[in-house]
PDB file of C-alpha atoms in Angstrom:
ATOM      1  CA  MET A 663       0.000   0.000   0.000  1.00  0.00           C
ATOM      2  CA  ILE A 664       1.112   3.541  -0.688  1.00  0.00           C
ATOM      3  CA  GLU A 665       1.103   5.342   2.681  1.00  0.00           C
ATOM      4  CA  ALA A 666      -0.059   8.660   1.198  1.00  0.00           C
ATOM      5  CA  LEU A 667      -3.220   6.869   0.008  1.00  0.00           C
ATOM      6  CA  ALA A 668      -3.914   5.001   3.279  1.00  0.00           C
ATOM      7  CA  PRO A 669      -6.810   7.286   4.343  1.00  0.00           C
ATOM      8  CA  LEU A 670      -8.768   6.073   1.306  1.00  0.00           C
ATOM      9  CA  PHE A 671      -8.653   2.362   2.025  1.00  0.00           C
ATOM     10  CA  ILE A 672     -11.054   1.974   4.928  1.00  0.00           C
ATOM     11  CA  GLY A 673     -14.499   0.434   5.277  1.00  0.00           C
ATOM     12  CA  ASP A 674     -16.079  -0.615   2.000  1.00  0.00           C
ATOM     13  CA  PHE A 675     -13.007   0.599   0.148  1.00  0.00           C
ATOM     14  CA  SER A 676     -10.551  -1.614   2.070  1.00  0.00           C
ATOM     15  CA  SER A 677     -10.502  -4.166  -0.762  1.00  0.00           C
ATOM     16  CA  TYR A 678      -8.403  -1.650  -2.723  1.00  0.00           C
ATOM     17  CA  ARG A 679      -5.710  -1.451   0.002  1.00  0.00           C
ATOM     18  CA  ASP A 680      -3.128  -3.397  -2.025  1.00  0.00           C
ATOM     19  CA  THR A 681      -4.265  -2.311  -5.490  1.00  0.00           C
ATOM     20  CA  LEU A 682      -1.990   0.709  -5.892  1.00  0.00           C
ATOM     21  CA  VAL A 683       1.511  -0.090  -4.678  1.00  0.00           C
ATOM     22  CA  LEU A 684       5.081   0.995  -5.291  1.00  0.00           C
ATOM     23  CA  HIS A 685       7.788  -0.904  -7.182  1.00  0.00           C
ATOM     24  CA  ASP A 686       9.104  -2.471  -3.984  1.00  0.00           C
ATOM     25  CA  ASP A 687       5.980  -4.655  -3.771  1.00  0.00           C
ATOM     26  CA  PRO A 688       7.304  -8.244  -3.988  1.00  0.00           C
ATOM     27  CA  ARG A 689       4.603  -9.599  -6.298  1.00  0.00           C
ATOM     28  CA  PRO A 690       5.669 -10.376  -9.876  1.00  0.00           C
ATOM     29  CA  SER A 691       4.521  -7.797 -12.399  1.00  0.00           C
ATOM     30  CA  VAL A 692       4.639  -6.898 -16.075  1.00  0.00           C
ATOM     31  CA  PRO A 693       5.378  -3.382 -17.363  1.00  0.00           C
ATOM     32  CA  LEU A 694       2.158  -1.964 -18.814  1.00  0.00           C
ATOM     33  CA  ARG A 695       3.841  -0.986 -22.075  1.00  0.00           C
ATOM     34  CA  GLU A 696       5.060  -4.588 -22.499  1.00  0.00           C
ATOM     35  CA  LEU A 697       1.658  -6.020 -21.590  1.00  0.00           C
ATOM     36  CA  LEU A 698      -0.074  -3.882 -24.221  1.00  0.00           C
ATOM     37  CA  SER A 699       2.539  -4.420 -26.935  1.00  0.00           C
ATOM     38  CA  ALA A 700       1.892  -6.215 -30.228  1.00  0.00           C
ATOM     39  CA  GLU A 701       3.352  -9.385 -28.689  1.00  0.00           C
ATOM     40  CA  GLY A 702       2.198  -8.955 -25.097  1.00  0.00           C
ATOM     41  CA  LEU A 703      -1.536  -8.450 -25.554  1.00  0.00           C
ATOM     42  CA  PRO A 704      -2.149 -11.508 -27.764  1.00  0.00           C
ATOM     43  CA  ALA A 705      -0.116 -13.655 -25.348  1.00  0.00           C
ATOM     44  CA  LEU A 706      -2.111 -12.306 -22.407  1.00  0.00           C
ATOM     45  CA  LEU A 707      -5.400 -13.083 -24.151  1.00  0.00           C
ATOM     46  CA  VAL A 708      -4.257 -16.649 -24.862  1.00  0.00           C
ATOM     47  CA  ARG A 709      -3.429 -17.192 -21.175  1.00  0.00           C
ATOM     48  CA  PHE A 710      -6.622 -15.487 -19.981  1.00  0.00           C
ATOM     49  CA  GLY A 711      -8.656 -17.384 -22.584  1.00  0.00           C
ATOM     50  CA  GLU A 712      -7.511 -20.794 -21.319  1.00  0.00           C
ATOM     51  CA  ALA A 713     -10.317 -20.657 -18.762  1.00  0.00           C
ATOM     52  CA  HIS A 714     -12.821 -19.680 -21.459  1.00  0.00           C
ATOM     53  CA  ALA A 715     -12.415 -22.329 -24.148  1.00  0.00           C
ATOM     54  CA  GLY A 716     -13.637 -21.158 -27.524  1.00  0.00           C
ATOM     55  CA  GLY A 717     -14.064 -17.595 -26.285  1.00  0.00           C
ATOM     56  CA  ASP A 718     -14.162 -14.900 -28.935  1.00  0.00           C
ATOM     57  CA  ARG A 719     -11.039 -12.750 -28.722  1.00  0.00           C
ATOM     58  CA  ARG A 720     -13.081  -9.534 -28.646  1.00  0.00           C
ATOM     59  CA  ALA A 721     -15.171 -10.848 -25.761  1.00  0.00           C
ATOM     60  CA  LEU A 722     -12.036 -11.919 -23.887  1.00  0.00           C
ATOM     61  CA  LEU A 723     -10.498  -8.479 -24.332  1.00  0.00           C
ATOM     62  CA  SER A 724     -13.742  -6.848 -23.201  1.00  0.00           C
ATOM     63  CA  GLN A 725     -13.874  -8.975 -20.050  1.00  0.00           C
ATOM     64  CA  TRP A 726     -10.199  -8.435 -19.269  1.00  0.00           C
ATOM     65  CA  SER A 727     -10.557  -4.663 -19.793  1.00  0.00           C
ATOM     66  CA  LYS A 728     -13.542  -4.557 -17.457  1.00  0.00           C
ATOM     67  CA  HIS A 729     -11.439  -6.065 -14.665  1.00  0.00           C
ATOM     68  CA  TYR A 730      -8.569  -3.687 -15.465  1.00  0.00           C
ATOM     69  CA  PHE A 731     -10.759  -0.606 -15.164  1.00  0.00           C
ATOM     70  CA  VAL A 732     -12.583  -1.836 -12.040  1.00  0.00           C
ATOM     71  CA  ARG A 733      -9.233  -2.222 -10.283  1.00  0.00           C
ATOM     72  CA  LEU A 734      -7.616   0.992 -11.580  1.00  0.00           C
ATOM     73  CA  ILE A 735     -10.264   3.703 -11.822  1.00  0.00           C
ATOM     74  CA  PRO A 736     -11.866   3.784  -8.326  1.00  0.00           C
ATOM     75  CA  PRO A 737      -8.653   4.306  -6.319  1.00  0.00           C
ATOM     76  CA  VAL A 738      -7.232   6.757  -8.872  1.00  0.00           C
ATOM     77  CA  VAL A 739     -10.435   8.827  -8.875  1.00  0.00           C
ATOM     78  CA  ALA A 740     -10.633   8.701  -5.070  1.00  0.00           C
ATOM     79  CA  ALA A 741      -7.024   9.862  -4.761  1.00  0.00           C
ATOM     80  CA  ALA A 742      -7.761  12.776  -7.084  1.00  0.00           C
ATOM     81  CA  LEU A 743     -11.070  13.810  -5.499  1.00  0.00           C
ATOM     82  CA  VAL A 744     -10.519  13.091  -1.815  1.00  0.00           C
ATOM     83  CA  LEU A 745      -6.774  13.635  -1.422  1.00  0.00           C
ATOM     84  CA  ASN A 746      -6.116  16.045  -4.323  1.00  0.00           C
ATOM     85  CA  ARG A 747      -3.352  13.705  -5.442  1.00  0.00           C
ATOM     86  CA  ARG A 748      -2.219  13.034  -8.997  1.00  0.00           C
ATOM     87  CA  LEU A 749      -0.731   9.585  -9.501  1.00  0.00           C
ATOM     88  CA  PRO A 750       1.797   8.626 -12.195  1.00  0.00           C
ATOM     89  CA  LEU A 751      -0.294   6.772 -14.782  1.00  0.00           C
ATOM     90  CA  GLY A 752       1.820   6.849 -17.937  1.00  0.00           C
ATOM     91  CA  LEU A 753       2.483   3.601 -19.793  1.00  0.00           C
ATOM     92  CA  ASP A 754       6.079   3.663 -18.582  1.00  0.00           C
ATOM     93  CA  ASP A 755       5.091   4.475 -14.980  1.00  0.00           C
ATOM     94  CA  ILE A 756       3.015   1.361 -14.240  1.00  0.00           C
ATOM     95  CA  GLU A 757       3.536  -2.357 -13.939  1.00  0.00           C
ATOM     96  CA  VAL A 758       0.558  -4.702 -13.653  1.00  0.00           C
ATOM     97  CA  VAL A 759       0.350  -7.495 -11.096  1.00  0.00           C
ATOM     98  CA  LEU A 760      -1.724 -10.308 -12.573  1.00  0.00           C
ATOM     99  CA  ASP A 761      -3.584 -12.920 -10.545  1.00  0.00           C
ATOM    100  CA  ARG A 762      -3.744 -16.663 -11.280  1.00  0.00           C
ATOM    101  CA  GLU A 763      -6.429 -16.069 -13.912  1.00  0.00           C
ATOM    102  CA  HIS A 764      -4.220 -13.427 -15.577  1.00  0.00           C
ATOM    103  CA  LEU A 765      -6.527 -10.611 -14.473  1.00  0.00           C
ATOM    104  CA  PRO A 766      -5.228  -7.319 -13.053  1.00  0.00           C
ATOM    105  CA  GLN A 767      -4.825  -7.583  -9.300  1.00  0.00           C
ATOM    106  CA  ALA A 768      -2.700  -4.509  -8.592  1.00  0.00           C
ATOM    107  CA  PHE A 769      -0.689  -1.725 -10.175  1.00  0.00           C
ATOM    108  CA  LYS A 770       2.883  -0.890  -9.234  1.00  0.00           C
ATOM    109  CA  LEU A 771       3.409   2.842  -9.610  1.00  0.00           C
ATOM    110  CA  ARG A 772       6.703   4.620 -10.190  1.00  0.00           C
ATOM    111  CA  ASP A 773       6.105   6.790  -7.111  1.00  0.00           C
ATOM    112  CA  ALA A 774       3.352   7.928  -4.751  1.00  0.00           C
ATOM    113  CA  GLY A 775       2.301  10.833  -6.934  1.00  0.00           C
ATOM    114  CA  GLU A 776       2.108  14.448  -5.927  1.00  0.00           C
ATOM    115  CA  PRO A 777      -0.378  16.940  -4.503  1.00  0.00           C
ATOM    116  CA  PHE A 778      -2.494  18.370  -7.293  1.00  0.00           C
ATOM    117  CA  ALA A 779      -5.383  20.809  -7.003  1.00  0.00           C
ATOM    118  CA  PRO A 780      -6.237  21.956 -10.519  1.00  0.00           C
ATOM    119  CA  GLY A 781      -8.124  25.156 -11.162  1.00  0.00           C
ATOM    120  CA  ASN A 782     -10.103  23.527 -13.956  1.00  0.00           C
ATOM    121  CA  PRO A 783     -12.174  20.468 -12.906  1.00  0.00           C
ATOM    122  CA  PHE A 784     -11.582  18.745 -16.253  1.00  0.00           C
ATOM    123  CA  GLU A 785      -7.843  18.901 -15.646  1.00  0.00           C
ATOM    124  CA  ARG A 786      -8.160  16.617 -12.608  1.00  0.00           C
ATOM    125  CA  PHE A 787      -8.656  13.465 -14.700  1.00  0.00           C
ATOM    126  CA  THR A 788      -6.815  14.366 -17.909  1.00  0.00           C
ATOM    127  CA  HIS A 789      -3.964  11.961 -17.132  1.00  0.00           C
ATOM    128  CA  LEU A 790      -6.357   9.054 -16.497  1.00  0.00           C
ATOM    129  CA  GLN A 791      -8.312   9.762 -19.654  1.00  0.00           C
ATOM    130  CA  HIS A 792      -5.249  10.306 -21.830  1.00  0.00           C
ATOM    131  CA  ASP A 793      -3.194   7.362 -20.555  1.00  0.00           C
ATOM    132  CA  HIS A 794      -5.908   4.727 -20.045  1.00  0.00           C
ATOM    133  CA  LEU A 795      -9.280   5.619 -21.547  1.00  0.00           C
ATOM    134  CA  ALA A 796      -8.557   7.293 -24.876  1.00  0.00           C
ATOM    135  CA  PRO A 797      -8.571   4.989 -27.910  1.00  0.00           C
TER     136      PRO A 797
END
């Protein structure tokens, strides 16, 4: 867990306690850029698809993406809204910890981010939208 984010991970949100971590987390991980590369993504879908025999590749990618966003977006949005903190979300700033089913379990960040209180409300989530949601 990233100590600066600890106030977020209480009560119903405690399941996200180990979702955003730093690079010293001992769990194996894959750099996001490598995971999304021309070689990495097809290999990931093959491994993920082993549990879904005959699954359409588009459906597999849709299901995998859903899990990715459910793990990433809530703690990032909470950090931005509640703590006024901007986290490093660039492709080269994140490694993904995959579980046994090859689904995203956690994200290793380059650092704990920095305080950020933008004047424009749309600016608050520009990094999330640009680095993870834009086509």
